[in-house]
PDB file of C-alpha atoms in Angstrom:
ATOM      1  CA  UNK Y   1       4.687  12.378 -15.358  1.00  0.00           C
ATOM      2  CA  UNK Y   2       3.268  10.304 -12.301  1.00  0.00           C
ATOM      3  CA  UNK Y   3       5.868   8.278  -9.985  1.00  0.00           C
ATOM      4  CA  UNK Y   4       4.840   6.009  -7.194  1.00  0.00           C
ATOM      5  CA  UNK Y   5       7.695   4.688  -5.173  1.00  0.00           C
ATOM      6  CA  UNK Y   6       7.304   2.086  -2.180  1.00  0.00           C
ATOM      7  CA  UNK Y   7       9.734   1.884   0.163  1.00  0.00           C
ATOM      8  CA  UNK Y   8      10.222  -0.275   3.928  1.00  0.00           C
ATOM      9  CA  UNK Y   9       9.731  -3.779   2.882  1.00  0.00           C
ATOM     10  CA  UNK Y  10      12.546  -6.820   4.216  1.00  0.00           C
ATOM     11  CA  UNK Y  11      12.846  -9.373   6.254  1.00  0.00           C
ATOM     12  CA  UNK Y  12      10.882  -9.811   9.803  1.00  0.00           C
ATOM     13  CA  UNK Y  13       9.986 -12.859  12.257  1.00  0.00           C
ATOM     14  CA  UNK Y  14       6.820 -13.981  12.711  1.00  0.00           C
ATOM     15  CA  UNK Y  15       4.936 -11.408  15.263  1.00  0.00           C
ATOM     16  CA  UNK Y  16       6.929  -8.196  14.321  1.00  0.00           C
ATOM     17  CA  UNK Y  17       6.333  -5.258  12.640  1.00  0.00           C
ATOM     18  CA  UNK Y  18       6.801  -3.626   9.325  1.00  0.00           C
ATOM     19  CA  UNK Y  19       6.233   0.055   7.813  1.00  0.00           C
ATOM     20  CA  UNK Y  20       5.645   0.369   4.356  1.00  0.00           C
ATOM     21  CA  UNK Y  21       5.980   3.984   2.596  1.00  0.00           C
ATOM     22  CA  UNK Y  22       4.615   5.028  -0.403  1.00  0.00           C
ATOM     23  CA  UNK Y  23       5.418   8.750  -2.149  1.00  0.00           C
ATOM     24  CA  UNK Y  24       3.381   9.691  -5.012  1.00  0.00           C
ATOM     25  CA  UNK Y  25       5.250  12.565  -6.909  1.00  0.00           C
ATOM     26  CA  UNK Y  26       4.980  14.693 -10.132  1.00  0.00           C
ATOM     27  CA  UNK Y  27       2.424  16.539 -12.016  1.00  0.00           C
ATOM     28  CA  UNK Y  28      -0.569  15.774  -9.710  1.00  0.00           C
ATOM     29  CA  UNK Y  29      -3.333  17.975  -9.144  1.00  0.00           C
ATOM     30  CA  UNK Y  30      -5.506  15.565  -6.480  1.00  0.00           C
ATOM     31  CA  UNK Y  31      -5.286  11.962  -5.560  1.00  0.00           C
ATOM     32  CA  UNK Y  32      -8.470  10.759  -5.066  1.00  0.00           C
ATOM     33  CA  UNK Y  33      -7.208   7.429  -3.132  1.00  0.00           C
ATOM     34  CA  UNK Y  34      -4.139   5.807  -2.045  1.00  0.00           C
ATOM     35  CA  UNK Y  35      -3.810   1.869  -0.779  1.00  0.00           C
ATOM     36  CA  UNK Y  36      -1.584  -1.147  -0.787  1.00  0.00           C
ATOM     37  CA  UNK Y  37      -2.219  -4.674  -2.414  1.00  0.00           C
ATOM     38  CA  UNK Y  38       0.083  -7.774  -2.066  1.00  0.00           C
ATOM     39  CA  UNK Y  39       0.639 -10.726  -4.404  1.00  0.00           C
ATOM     40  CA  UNK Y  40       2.212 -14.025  -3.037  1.00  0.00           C
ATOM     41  CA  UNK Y  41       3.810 -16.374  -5.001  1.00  0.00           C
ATOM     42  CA  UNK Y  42       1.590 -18.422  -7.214  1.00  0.00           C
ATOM     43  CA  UNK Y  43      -1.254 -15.883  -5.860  1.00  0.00           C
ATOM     44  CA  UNK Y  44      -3.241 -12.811  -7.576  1.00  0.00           C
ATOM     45  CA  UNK Y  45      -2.606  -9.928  -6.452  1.00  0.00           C
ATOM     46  CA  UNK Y  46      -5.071  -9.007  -3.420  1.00  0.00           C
ATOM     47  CA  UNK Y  47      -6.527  -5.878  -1.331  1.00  0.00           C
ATOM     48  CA  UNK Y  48      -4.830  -5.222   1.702  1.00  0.00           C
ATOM     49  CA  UNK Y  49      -5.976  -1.579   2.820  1.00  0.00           C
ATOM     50  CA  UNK Y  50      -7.433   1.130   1.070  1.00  0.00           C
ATOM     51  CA  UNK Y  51      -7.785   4.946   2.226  1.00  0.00           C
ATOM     52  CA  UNK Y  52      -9.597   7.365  -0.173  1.00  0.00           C
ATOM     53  CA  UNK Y  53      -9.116  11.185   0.269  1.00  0.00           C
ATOM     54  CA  UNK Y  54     -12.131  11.521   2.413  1.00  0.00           C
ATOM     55  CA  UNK Y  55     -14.559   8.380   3.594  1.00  0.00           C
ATOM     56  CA  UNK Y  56     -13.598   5.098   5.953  1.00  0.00           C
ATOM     57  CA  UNK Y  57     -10.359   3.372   4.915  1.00  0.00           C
ATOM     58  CA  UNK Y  58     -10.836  -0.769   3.985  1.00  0.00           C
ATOM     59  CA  UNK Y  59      -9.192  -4.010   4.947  1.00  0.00           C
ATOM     60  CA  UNK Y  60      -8.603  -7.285   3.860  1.00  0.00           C
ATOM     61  CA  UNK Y  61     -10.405  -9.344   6.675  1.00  0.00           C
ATOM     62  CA  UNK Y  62      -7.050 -11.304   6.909  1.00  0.00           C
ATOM     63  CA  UNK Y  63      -5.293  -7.858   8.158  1.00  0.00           C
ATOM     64  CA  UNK Y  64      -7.963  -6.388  10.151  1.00  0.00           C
ATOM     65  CA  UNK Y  65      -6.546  -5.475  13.616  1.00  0.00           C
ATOM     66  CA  UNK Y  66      -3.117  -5.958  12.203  1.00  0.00           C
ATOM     67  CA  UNK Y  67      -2.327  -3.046  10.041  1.00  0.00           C
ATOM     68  CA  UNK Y  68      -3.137   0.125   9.696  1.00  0.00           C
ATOM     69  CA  UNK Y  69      -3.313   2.336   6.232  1.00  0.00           C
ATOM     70  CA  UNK Y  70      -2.598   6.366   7.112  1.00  0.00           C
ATOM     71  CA  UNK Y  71      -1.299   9.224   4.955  1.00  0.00           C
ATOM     72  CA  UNK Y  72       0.901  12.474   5.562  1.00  0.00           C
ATOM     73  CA  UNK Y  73      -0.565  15.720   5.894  1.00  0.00           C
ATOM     74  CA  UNK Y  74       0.139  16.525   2.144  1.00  0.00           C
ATOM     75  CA  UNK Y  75      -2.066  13.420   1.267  1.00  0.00           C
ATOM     76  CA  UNK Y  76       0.589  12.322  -0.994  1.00  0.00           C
ATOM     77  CA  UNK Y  77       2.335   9.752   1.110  1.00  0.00           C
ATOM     78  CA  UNK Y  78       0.486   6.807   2.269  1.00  0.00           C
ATOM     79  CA  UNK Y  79       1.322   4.254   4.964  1.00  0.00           C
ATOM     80  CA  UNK Y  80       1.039   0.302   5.820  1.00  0.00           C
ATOM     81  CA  UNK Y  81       1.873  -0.057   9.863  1.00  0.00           C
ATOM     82  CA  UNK Y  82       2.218  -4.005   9.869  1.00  0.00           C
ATOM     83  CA  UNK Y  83       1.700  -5.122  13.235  1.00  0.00           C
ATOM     84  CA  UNK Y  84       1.764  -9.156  14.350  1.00  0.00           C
ATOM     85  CA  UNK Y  85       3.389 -10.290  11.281  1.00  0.00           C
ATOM     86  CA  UNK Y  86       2.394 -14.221   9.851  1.00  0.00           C
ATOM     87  CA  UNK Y  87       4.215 -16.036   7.667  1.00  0.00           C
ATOM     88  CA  UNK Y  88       1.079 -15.732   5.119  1.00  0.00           C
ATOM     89  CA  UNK Y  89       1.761 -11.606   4.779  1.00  0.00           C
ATOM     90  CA  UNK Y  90       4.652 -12.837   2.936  1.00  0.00           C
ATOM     91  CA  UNK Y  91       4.346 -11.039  -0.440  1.00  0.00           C
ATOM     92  CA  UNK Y  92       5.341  -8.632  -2.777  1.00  0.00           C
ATOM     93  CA  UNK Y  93       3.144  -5.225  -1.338  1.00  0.00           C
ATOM     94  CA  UNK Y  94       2.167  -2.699  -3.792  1.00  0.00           C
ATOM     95  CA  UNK Y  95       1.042   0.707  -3.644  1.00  0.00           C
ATOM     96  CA  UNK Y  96      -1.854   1.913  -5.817  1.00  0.00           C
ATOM     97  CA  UNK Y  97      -3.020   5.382  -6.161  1.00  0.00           C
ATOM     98  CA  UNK Y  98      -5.939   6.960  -8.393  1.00  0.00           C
ATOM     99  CA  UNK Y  99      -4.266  10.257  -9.640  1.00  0.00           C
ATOM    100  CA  UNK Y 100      -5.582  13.457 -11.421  1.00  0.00           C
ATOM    101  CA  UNK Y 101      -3.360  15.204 -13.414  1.00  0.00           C
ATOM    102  CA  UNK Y 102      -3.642  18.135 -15.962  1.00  0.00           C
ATOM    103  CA  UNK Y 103      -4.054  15.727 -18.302  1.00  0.00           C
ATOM    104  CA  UNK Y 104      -6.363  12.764 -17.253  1.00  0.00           C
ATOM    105  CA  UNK Y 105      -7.255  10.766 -14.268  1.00  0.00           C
ATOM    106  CA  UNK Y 106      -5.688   7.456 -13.539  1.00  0.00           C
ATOM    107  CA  UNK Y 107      -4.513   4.774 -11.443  1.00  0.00           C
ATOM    108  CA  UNK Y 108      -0.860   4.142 -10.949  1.00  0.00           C
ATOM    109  CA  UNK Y 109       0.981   1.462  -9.363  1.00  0.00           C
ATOM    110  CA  UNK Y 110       4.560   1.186  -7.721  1.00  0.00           C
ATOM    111  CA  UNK Y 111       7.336  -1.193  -8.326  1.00  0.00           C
ATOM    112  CA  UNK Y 112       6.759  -3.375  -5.472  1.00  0.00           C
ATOM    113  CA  UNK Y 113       8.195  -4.031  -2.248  1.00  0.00           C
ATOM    114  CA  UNK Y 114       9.041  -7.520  -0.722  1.00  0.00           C
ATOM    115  CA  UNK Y 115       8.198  -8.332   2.714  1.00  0.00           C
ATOM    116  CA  UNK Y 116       9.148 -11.945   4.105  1.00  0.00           C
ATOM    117  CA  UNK Y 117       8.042 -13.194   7.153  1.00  0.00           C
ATOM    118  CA  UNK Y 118       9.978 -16.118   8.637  1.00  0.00           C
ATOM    119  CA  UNK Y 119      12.013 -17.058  11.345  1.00  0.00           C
TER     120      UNK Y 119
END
């Protein structure tokens, strides 16, 4: 059994800052990559920043300069820093993370955290 779990979304005004957590947690053997989408209301669901276990991270051109994707030591705990916030990051963020286990190889998603950006 696979859990991803976001945590660190809320409320902000426009220009501040936001850090998003994601765990991954159970039977995992290696995660080959970790990264956070968003979906706005009315929206798909889009890229925001990707990070794979070894090779250059990816943004969304609308984040570029703005956030920043890490993970912990472990490698199973990834992070969105969320610098100069704009009303348009408003979204539900989601954490994505392709997982081997004893069993298979797959991608899991989280729950979803909200972030709102508004003064």
């Amino acid at each position: 059994q696979v859990q991803v779990v976001e945590s660190g979304g809320g409320l902000v005004q426009p220009g501040g800052s936001l850090r998003l957590s994601c765990k991954a947690s159970g039977s995992i053997i290696s995660i080959n990559f970790m990264g956070w989408y968003r979906q706005a209301p009315g929206k798909e669901r889009e890229l925001v920043a990707t990070l794979p276990s070894s090779g250059s991270t990816k943004y969304a051109d609308s984040v570029k300069g703005r956030f920043t994707i890490s993970r912990d030591n472990a490698k199973t705990t990834v992070y969105l820093q969320m610098n100069s916030l704009k009303p348009e990051d408003t979204a539900v963020y989601y954490c994505n993370a392709n997982i081997k286990t004893m069993m298979t190889v797959g991608t899991y998603w989280g729950q979803g955290t909200q972030v709102t950006v508004s003064s």
